[in-house]
CSV table of N, CA and C in Angstrom, one decimal:
chain,number,residue,atom,x,y,z
A,1,MET,N,0.8,-1.2,0.0
A,1,MET,CA,0.2,-0.1,0.0
A,1,MET,C,0.8,1.3,0.0
A,2,LYS,N,2.0,1.3,0.2
A,2,LYS,CA,3.0,2.5,0.4
A,2,LYS,C,3.2,2.9,-1.1
A,3,SER,N,3.4,1.7,-2.0
A,3,SER,CA,3.7,2.4,-3.4
A,3,SER,C,2.7,3.3,-4.2
A,4,PRO,N,1.4,3.3,-3.8
A,4,PRO,CA,0.6,4.2,-4.4
A,4,PRO,C,0.7,5.5,-3.9
A,5,LYS,N,1.1,5.8,-2.5
A,5,LYS,CA,1.3,7.0,-2.0
A,5,LYS,C,2.8,7.7,-2.5
A,6,LEU,N,3.5,6.6,-2.5
A,6,LEU,CA,5.2,7.0,-3.1
A,6,LEU,C,4.8,7.5,-4.5
A,7,PHE,N,4.2,6.9,-5.3
A,7,PHE,CA,4.0,7.1,-6.7
A,7,PHE,C,3.1,8.4,-6.9
A,8,GLY,N,2.3,8.8,-5.9
A,8,GLY,CA,1.4,10.0,-5.8
A,8,GLY,C,2.4,11.2,-5.5
A,9,SER,N,3.4,10.7,-4.4
A,9,SER,CA,4.2,12.0,-4.2
A,9,SER,C,5.2,12.1,-4.9
A,10,LEU,N,5.9,11.1,-5.8
A,10,LEU,CA,6.5,11.5,-7.1
A,10,LEU,C,5.8,12.2,-8.3
A,11,ALA,N,4.7,11.8,-8.5
A,11,ALA,CA,3.9,12.7,-9.4
A,11,ALA,C,3.6,14.0,-9.1
A,12,LEU,N,3.6,14.5,-7.8
A,12,LEU,CA,3.4,15.5,-7.2
A,12,LEU,C,4.8,16.5,-7.4
A,13,VAL,N,5.9,15.5,-7.1
A,13,VAL,CA,7.1,16.5,-7.2
A,13,VAL,C,7.2,16.7,-8.7
A,14,ALA,N,6.9,15.7,-9.7
A,14,ALA,CA,7.2,16.0,-10.7
A,14,ALA,C,6.4,17.1,-11.4
A,15,VAL,N,5.2,17.2,-11.2
A,15,VAL,CA,4.2,18.5,-11.5
A,15,VAL,C,4.7,19.8,-11.0
A,16,ILE,N,5.1,19.8,-9.8
A,16,ILE,CA,5.7,21.2,-9.2
A,16,ILE,C,7.0,21.4,-9.7
A,17,SER,N,7.9,20.5,-10.0
A,17,SER,CA,8.9,20.7,-11.0
A,17,SER,C,8.7,21.3,-12.2
A,18,GLY,N,8.0,20.6,-12.8
A,18,GLY,CA,7.4,21.3,-14.1
A,18,GLY,C,6.9,22.6,-14.2
A,19,CYS,N,6.3,23.1,-13.3
A,19,CYS,CA,5.6,24.3,-13.1
A,19,CYS,C,6.7,25.4,-12.7
A,20,ALA,N,7.8,24.8,-11.9
A,20,ALA,CA,8.8,25.5,-11.3
A,20,ALA,C,9.8,26.1,-12.5
A,21,THR,N,10.0,25.1,-13.7
A,21,THR,CA,10.8,25.3,-14.8
A,21,THR,C,10.3,25.9,-15.7
A,22,GLY,N,8.9,25.3,-16.1
A,22,GLY,CA,8.0,26.2,-17.1
A,22,GLY,C,8.7,25.7,-18.6
A,23,THR,N,8.4,26.5,-19.4
A,23,THR,CA,8.7,26.1,-21.1
A,23,THR,C,9.8,27.3,-21.2
A,24,MET,N,10.6,27.3,-22.4
A,24,MET,CA,11.4,28.2,-22.7
A,24,MET,C,10.7,29.6,-23.2
A,25,PRO,N,11.1,30.7,-22.6
A,25,PRO,CA,10.2,31.8,-23.2
A,25,PRO,C,10.8,32.7,-24.1
A,26,SER,N,10.8,31.7,-25.1
A,26,SER,CA,11.5,32.5,-26.7
A,26,SER,C,10.5,33.4,-27.0
A,27,ASN,N,9.2,33.4,-26.9
A,27,ASN,CA,8.3,34.6,-27.2
A,27,ASN,C,8.5,36.0,-26.6
A,28,GLU,N,8.8,35.7,-25.3
A,28,GLU,CA,9.0,36.9,-24.3
A,28,GLU,C,10.4,37.5,-24.8
A,29,ILE,N,11.4,36.7,-25.0
A,29,ILE,CA,12.8,37.1,-25.1
A,29,ILE,C,12.8,37.9,-26.9
A,30,ALA,N,12.2,37.4,-27.5
A,30,ALA,CA,12.2,37.8,-28.7
A,30,ALA,C,11.2,39.3,-28.9
A,31,GLU,N,10.2,39.3,-27.9
A,31,GLU,CA,9.6,40.5,-27.8
A,31,GLU,C,10.2,41.4,-27.1
A,32,ALA,N,11.2,41.3,-26.2
A,32,ALA,CA,11.8,42.4,-25.5
A,32,ALA,C,13.0,42.6,-26.6
A,33,LYS,N,13.6,41.9,-27.4
A,33,LYS,CA,14.4,42.3,-28.2
A,33,LYS,C,13.9,43.4,-29.5
A,34,VAL,N,12.6,43.0,-29.8
A,34,VAL,CA,11.9,44.0,-30.5
A,34,VAL,C,11.7,45.3,-29.9
A,35,HIS,N,11.4,45.2,-28.8
A,35,HIS,CA,11.0,46.6,-28.0
A,35,HIS,C,12.4,47.4,-27.7
A,36,ILE,N,13.2,46.7,-27.5
A,36,ILE,CA,14.7,47.5,-27.4
A,36,ILE,C,15.3,47.9,-28.8
A,37,SER,N,15.0,47.2,-29.9
A,37,SER,CA,15.2,47.6,-31.1
A,37,SER,C,14.4,49.1,-31.3
A,38,THR,N,13.1,48.9,-31.2
A,38,THR,CA,12.2,50.1,-31.4
A,38,THR,C,12.6,51.3,-30.4
A,39,ALA,N,13.2,50.8,-29.1
A,39,ALA,CA,13.6,52.0,-28.3
A,39,ALA,C,15.0,52.8,-28.9
A,40,GLU,N,15.7,52.1,-29.4
A,40,GLU,CA,16.9,52.6,-29.9
A,40,GLU,C,16.7,53.4,-31.1
A,41,ALA,N,15.7,52.7,-32.0
A,41,ALA,CA,15.2,53.6,-33.1
A,41,ALA,C,14.4,54.9,-32.6
A,42,ASP,N,13.9,55.0,-31.7
A,42,ASP,CA,13.3,56.2,-31.0
A,42,ASP,C,14.4,57.2,-30.2
A,43,LYS,N,15.4,56.9,-30.4
A,43,LYS,CA,16.5,57.7,-29.9
A,43,LYS,C,16.4,57.6,-28.4
A,44,SER,N,16.4,56.5,-27.9
A,44,SER,CA,16.3,56.3,-26.4
A,44,SER,C,17.6,56.6,-25.8
A,45,GLU,N,19.0,56.1,-26.7
A,45,GLU,CA,20.1,56.4,-26.0
A,45,GLU,C,20.3,57.6,-25.5
A,46,LYS,N,19.6,58.6,-26.3
A,46,LYS,CA,19.9,60.3,-26.0
A,46,LYS,C,18.9,60.5,-25.1
A,47,PHE,N,17.7,60.3,-24.9
A,47,PHE,CA,16.6,60.9,-24.0
A,47,PHE,C,16.2,59.7,-22.9
A,48,ALA,N,16.7,58.7,-23.0
A,48,ALA,CA,16.2,57.7,-21.8
A,48,ALA,C,17.3,56.4,-21.7
A,49,ALA,N,18.6,57.0,-21.7
A,49,ALA,CA,19.7,56.0,-21.7
A,49,ALA,C,19.7,54.7,-20.5
A,50,GLN,N,19.2,55.6,-19.2
A,50,GLN,CA,19.2,54.7,-18.3
A,50,GLN,C,18.1,53.6,-18.3
A,51,HIS,N,17.0,53.9,-18.6
A,51,HIS,CA,16.0,52.9,-18.9
A,51,HIS,C,16.3,51.9,-20.0
A,52,LEU,N,17.0,52.4,-21.2
A,52,LEU,CA,17.4,51.3,-22.2
A,52,LEU,C,18.7,50.5,-21.8
A,53,ALA,N,19.5,51.2,-21.1
A,53,ALA,CA,20.5,50.2,-20.4
A,53,ALA,C,19.7,49.0,-19.7
A,54,THR,N,18.8,49.6,-18.6
A,54,THR,CA,18.5,48.4,-17.8
A,54,THR,C,17.5,47.3,-18.6
A,55,ALA,N,16.8,47.8,-19.8
A,55,ALA,CA,16.2,46.9,-20.4
A,55,ALA,C,17.3,46.0,-21.1
A,56,LYS,N,18.1,46.4,-21.7
A,56,LYS,CA,19.3,45.6,-22.5
A,56,LYS,C,20.1,44.5,-21.1
A,57,GLU,N,20.4,45.0,-19.9
A,57,GLU,CA,20.9,44.3,-18.6
A,57,GLU,C,19.7,43.0,-18.4
A,58,HIS,N,18.4,43.5,-18.3
A,58,HIS,CA,17.2,42.5,-18.2
A,58,HIS,C,17.2,41.6,-19.2
A,59,LEU,N,17.6,41.9,-20.3
A,59,LEU,CA,17.4,40.8,-21.7
A,59,LEU,C,18.7,40.0,-21.5
A,60,GLY,N,19.9,40.7,-21.4
A,60,GLY,CA,21.1,39.5,-20.8
A,60,GLY,C,20.6,38.5,-19.7
A,61,SER,N,20.1,39.0,-18.6
A,61,SER,CA,19.8,38.3,-17.6
A,61,SER,C,18.8,37.1,-17.9
A,62,ALA,N,17.6,37.5,-18.8
A,62,ALA,CA,17.0,36.5,-19.3
A,62,ALA,C,17.6,35.5,-20.2
A,63,GLN,N,18.5,35.9,-21.0
A,63,GLN,CA,19.1,34.8,-22.0
A,63,GLN,C,20.1,34.0,-21.0
A,64,SER,N,20.5,34.7,-20.2
A,64,SER,CA,21.5,33.9,-19.3
A,64,SER,C,20.5,32.8,-18.6
A,65,ALA,N,19.8,33.2,-17.9
A,65,ALA,CA,18.6,32.3,-17.1
A,65,ALA,C,18.1,31.2,-18.2
A,66,ALA,N,17.8,31.7,-19.4
A,66,ALA,CA,17.5,30.7,-20.4
A,66,ALA,C,18.2,29.5,-20.8
A,67,ASP,N,19.6,30.0,-20.9
A,67,ASP,CA,20.7,29.2,-21.1
A,67,ASP,C,20.8,27.9,-20.0
A,68,LYS,N,20.6,28.4,-18.7
A,68,LYS,CA,20.4,27.5,-17.5
A,68,LYS,C,19.1,26.6,-17.2
A,69,HIS,N,18.4,26.9,-18.1
A,69,HIS,CA,17.1,26.1,-18.1
A,69,HIS,C,16.3,26.9,-16.9
A,70,GLN,N,16.6,28.1,-16.5
A,70,GLN,CA,15.6,28.7,-15.4
A,70,GLN,C,14.6,29.5,-16.1
A,71,PHE,N,13.6,28.7,-16.7
A,71,PHE,CA,12.7,29.4,-17.6
A,71,PHE,C,11.8,30.5,-16.9
A,72,VAL,N,11.4,30.3,-15.6
A,72,VAL,CA,10.5,31.1,-14.8
A,72,VAL,C,11.5,32.4,-14.8
A,73,GLN,N,12.7,32.3,-14.3
A,73,GLN,CA,13.5,33.6,-14.0
A,73,GLN,C,13.5,34.3,-15.3
A,74,ALA,N,13.9,33.5,-16.5
A,74,ALA,CA,14.2,34.2,-17.8
A,74,ALA,C,13.0,34.8,-18.4
A,75,ARG,N,11.7,34.3,-18.0
A,75,ARG,CA,10.4,35.0,-18.4
A,75,ARG,C,10.4,36.2,-17.7
A,76,MET,N,10.6,36.1,-16.4
A,76,MET,CA,10.2,37.4,-15.5
A,76,MET,C,11.3,38.4,-16.0
A,77,PHE,N,12.6,38.1,-16.3
A,77,PHE,CA,13.7,39.2,-16.7
A,77,PHE,C,13.3,39.9,-18.1
A,78,ALA,N,12.7,38.7,-19.3
A,78,ALA,CA,12.4,39.1,-20.3
A,78,ALA,C,11.1,40.0,-20.2
A,79,GLU,N,10.1,39.7,-19.4
A,79,GLU,CA,8.8,40.9,-19.4
A,79,GLU,C,9.6,42.1,-18.7
A,80,LYS,N,10.6,42.2,-17.8
A,80,LYS,CA,11.1,43.3,-17.1
A,80,LYS,C,11.9,44.1,-18.3
A,81,ALA,N,12.4,43.5,-19.3
A,81,ALA,CA,13.1,44.0,-20.3
A,81,ALA,C,12.2,44.8,-21.2
A,82,THR,N,11.1,44.2,-21.6
A,82,THR,CA,10.0,44.7,-22.5
A,82,THR,C,9.6,45.8,-21.7
A,83,ALA,N,9.5,45.9,-20.4
A,83,ALA,CA,8.7,47.1,-19.7
A,83,ALA,C,9.5,48.1,-19.8
A,84,ASP,N,10.9,48.0,-19.4
A,84,ASP,CA,12.0,48.9,-19.4
A,84,ASP,C,12.2,49.6,-20.9
A,85,ALA,N,12.0,48.7,-22.0
A,85,ALA,CA,12.3,49.4,-23.1
A,85,ALA,C,11.2,50.2,-23.6
A,86,LYS,N,9.8,49.6,-23.2
A,86,LYS,CA,8.6,50.5,-23.8
A,86,LYS,C,8.8,51.8,-22.9
A,87,LEU,N,9.0,51.8,-21.6
A,87,LEU,CA,9.3,53.1,-20.9
A,87,LEU,C,10.3,54.0,-21.7
A,88,ALA,N,11.4,53.3,-22.1
A,88,ALA,CA,12.7,54.2,-22.7
A,88,ALA,C,11.9,54.7,-24.0
A,89,SER,N,11.2,53.9,-24.8
A,89,SER,CA,10.7,54.4,-26.1
A,89,SER,C,9.7,55.5,-25.7
A,90,ALA,N,8.6,55.3,-24.8
A,90,ALA,CA,8.0,56.2,-24.6
A,90,ALA,C,8.4,57.8,-24.0
A,91,GLN,N,9.6,57.7,-23.1
A,91,GLN,CA,10.2,58.9,-22.7
A,91,GLN,C,11.1,59.4,-24.0
A,92,ALA,N,11.6,58.7,-24.7
A,92,ALA,CA,12.5,59.3,-25.9
A,92,ALA,C,11.2,59.9,-26.9
A,93,ARG,N,10.3,59.4,-27.1
A,93,ARG,CA,9.2,60.0,-28.1
A,93,ARG,C,8.6,61.3,-27.3
A,94,SER,N,8.3,61.3,-26.0
A,94,SER,CA,7.9,62.5,-25.6
A,94,SER,C,8.9,63.5,-25.4
A,95,GLU,N,10.2,63.2,-25.3
A,95,GLU,CA,11.3,64.1,-25.3
A,95,GLU,C,11.5,64.8,-26.7
A,96,THR,N,11.3,63.8,-27.7
A,96,THR,CA,11.6,64.3,-29.0
A,96,THR,C,10.2,65.2,-29.5
A,97,THR,N,9.1,64.8,-29.0
A,97,THR,CA,7.9,65.7,-29.2
A,97,THR,C,8.1,67.2,-28.8
A,98,LYS,N,8.5,67.4,-27.5
A,98,LYS,CA,8.9,68.5,-26.9
A,98,LYS,C,9.8,69.3,-27.7
A,99,LEU,N,10.7,68.5,-28.1
A,99,LEU,CA,11.9,69.4,-28.9
A,99,LEU,C,11.1,69.9,-30.2
A,100,LYS,N,10.5,69.1,-30.8
A,100,LYS,CA,9.7,69.5,-32.0
A,100,LYS,C,8.9,70.8,-31.7
A,101,LEU,N,8.0,70.7,-30.4
A,101,LEU,CA,7.3,71.7,-30.2
A,101,LEU,C,7.9,73.2,-29.9
A,102,ARG,N,9.0,72.9,-29.3
A,102,ARG,CA,9.8,74.1,-29.1
A,102,ARG,C,10.2,74.8,-30.4
A,103,GLU,N,10.8,74.0,-31.2
A,103,GLU,CA,11.2,74.5,-32.6
A,103,GLU,C,9.9,75.1,-33.3
A,104,LEU,N,8.8,74.7,-33.3
A,104,LEU,CA,7.5,75.0,-34.0
A,104,LEU,C,7.3,76.4,-33.2
A,105,ASN,N,7.4,76.5,-31.9
A,105,ASN,CA,7.1,78.0,-31.2
A,105,ASN,C,8.1,78.7,-31.7
A,106,ALA,N,9.4,78.3,-31.8
A,106,ALA,CA,10.3,79.5,-32.1
A,106,ALA,C,10.1,79.9,-33.7
A,107,THR,N,9.7,78.9,-34.5
A,107,THR,CA,9.2,79.3,-36.1
A,107,THR,C,8.0,80.4,-36.0
A,108,LEU,N,7.0,79.9,-35.1
A,108,LEU,CA,6.0,80.7,-35.2
A,108,LEU,C,6.3,82.3,-34.5
A,109,LEU,N,7.1,82.3,-33.4
A,109,LEU,CA,7.5,83.4,-32.9
A,109,LEU,C,8.0,84.5,-34.1
A,110,GLN,N,9.3,83.7,-35.0
A,110,GLN,CA,9.8,84.4,-35.9
A,110,GLN,C,8.8,85.0,-36.9
A,111,LEU,N,7.9,84.3,-37.4
A,111,LEU,CA,6.9,84.5,-38.4
A,111,LEU,C,6.2,85.7,-38.1
A,112,LYS,N,5.7,85.8,-36.4
A,112,LYS,CA,5.1,87.0,-36.0
A,112,LYS,C,5.9,88.2,-36.0
A,113,ARG,N,7.1,87.9,-35.8
A,113,ARG,CA,8.1,89.3,-35.8
A,113,ARG,C,8.2,89.9,-37.3
A,114,GLU,N,8.0,88.7,-37.9
A,114,GLU,CA,8.4,89.2,-39.7
A,114,GLU,C,7.0,89.9,-39.8
A,115,ILE,N,6.0,89.3,-39.5
A,115,ILE,CA,4.6,90.1,-40.1
A,115,ILE,C,4.5,91.2,-39.2
A,116,ASP,N,4.9,91.5,-38.1
A,116,ASP,CA,4.8,92.6,-37.4
A,116,ASP,C,5.7,93.7,-37.9
A,117,GLN,N,7.0,93.5,-38.3
A,117,GLN,CA,7.8,94.2,-39.0
A,117,GLN,C,7.3,94.8,-40.4
A,118,GLY,N,6.7,94.2,-41.2
A,118,GLY,CA,6.0,94.3,-42.3
A,118,GLY,C,4.7,95.1,-42.4
A,119,SER,N,4.0,95.4,-41.2
A,119,SER,CA,3.1,96.1,-41.4
A,119,SER,C,3.4,97.6,-41.1
């Protein structure tokens, strides 16, 4: 009668182990890479360097954990990398928009001066 309990215990350990390791987070790592590339294209190096650097660090940690078959940790780091890259991208776009707005305001001010001088 002890063998069914032993088998049940072993099955439970196998299930728990399977949940702990999960599956390779290939999609999450690929998504993080895409968002990092997008952040780089959005000039995050100039406007959000720290967030971009953190995203790259988390991606490296995700890849390292995946290489060690620590898939839960790899997924967590990949998700952090994606979040940081999105934040870097948003911050860079915001700063770029602010710069363009300042340029437009300066142009409008110059045009107003020219109109006032012509009157």
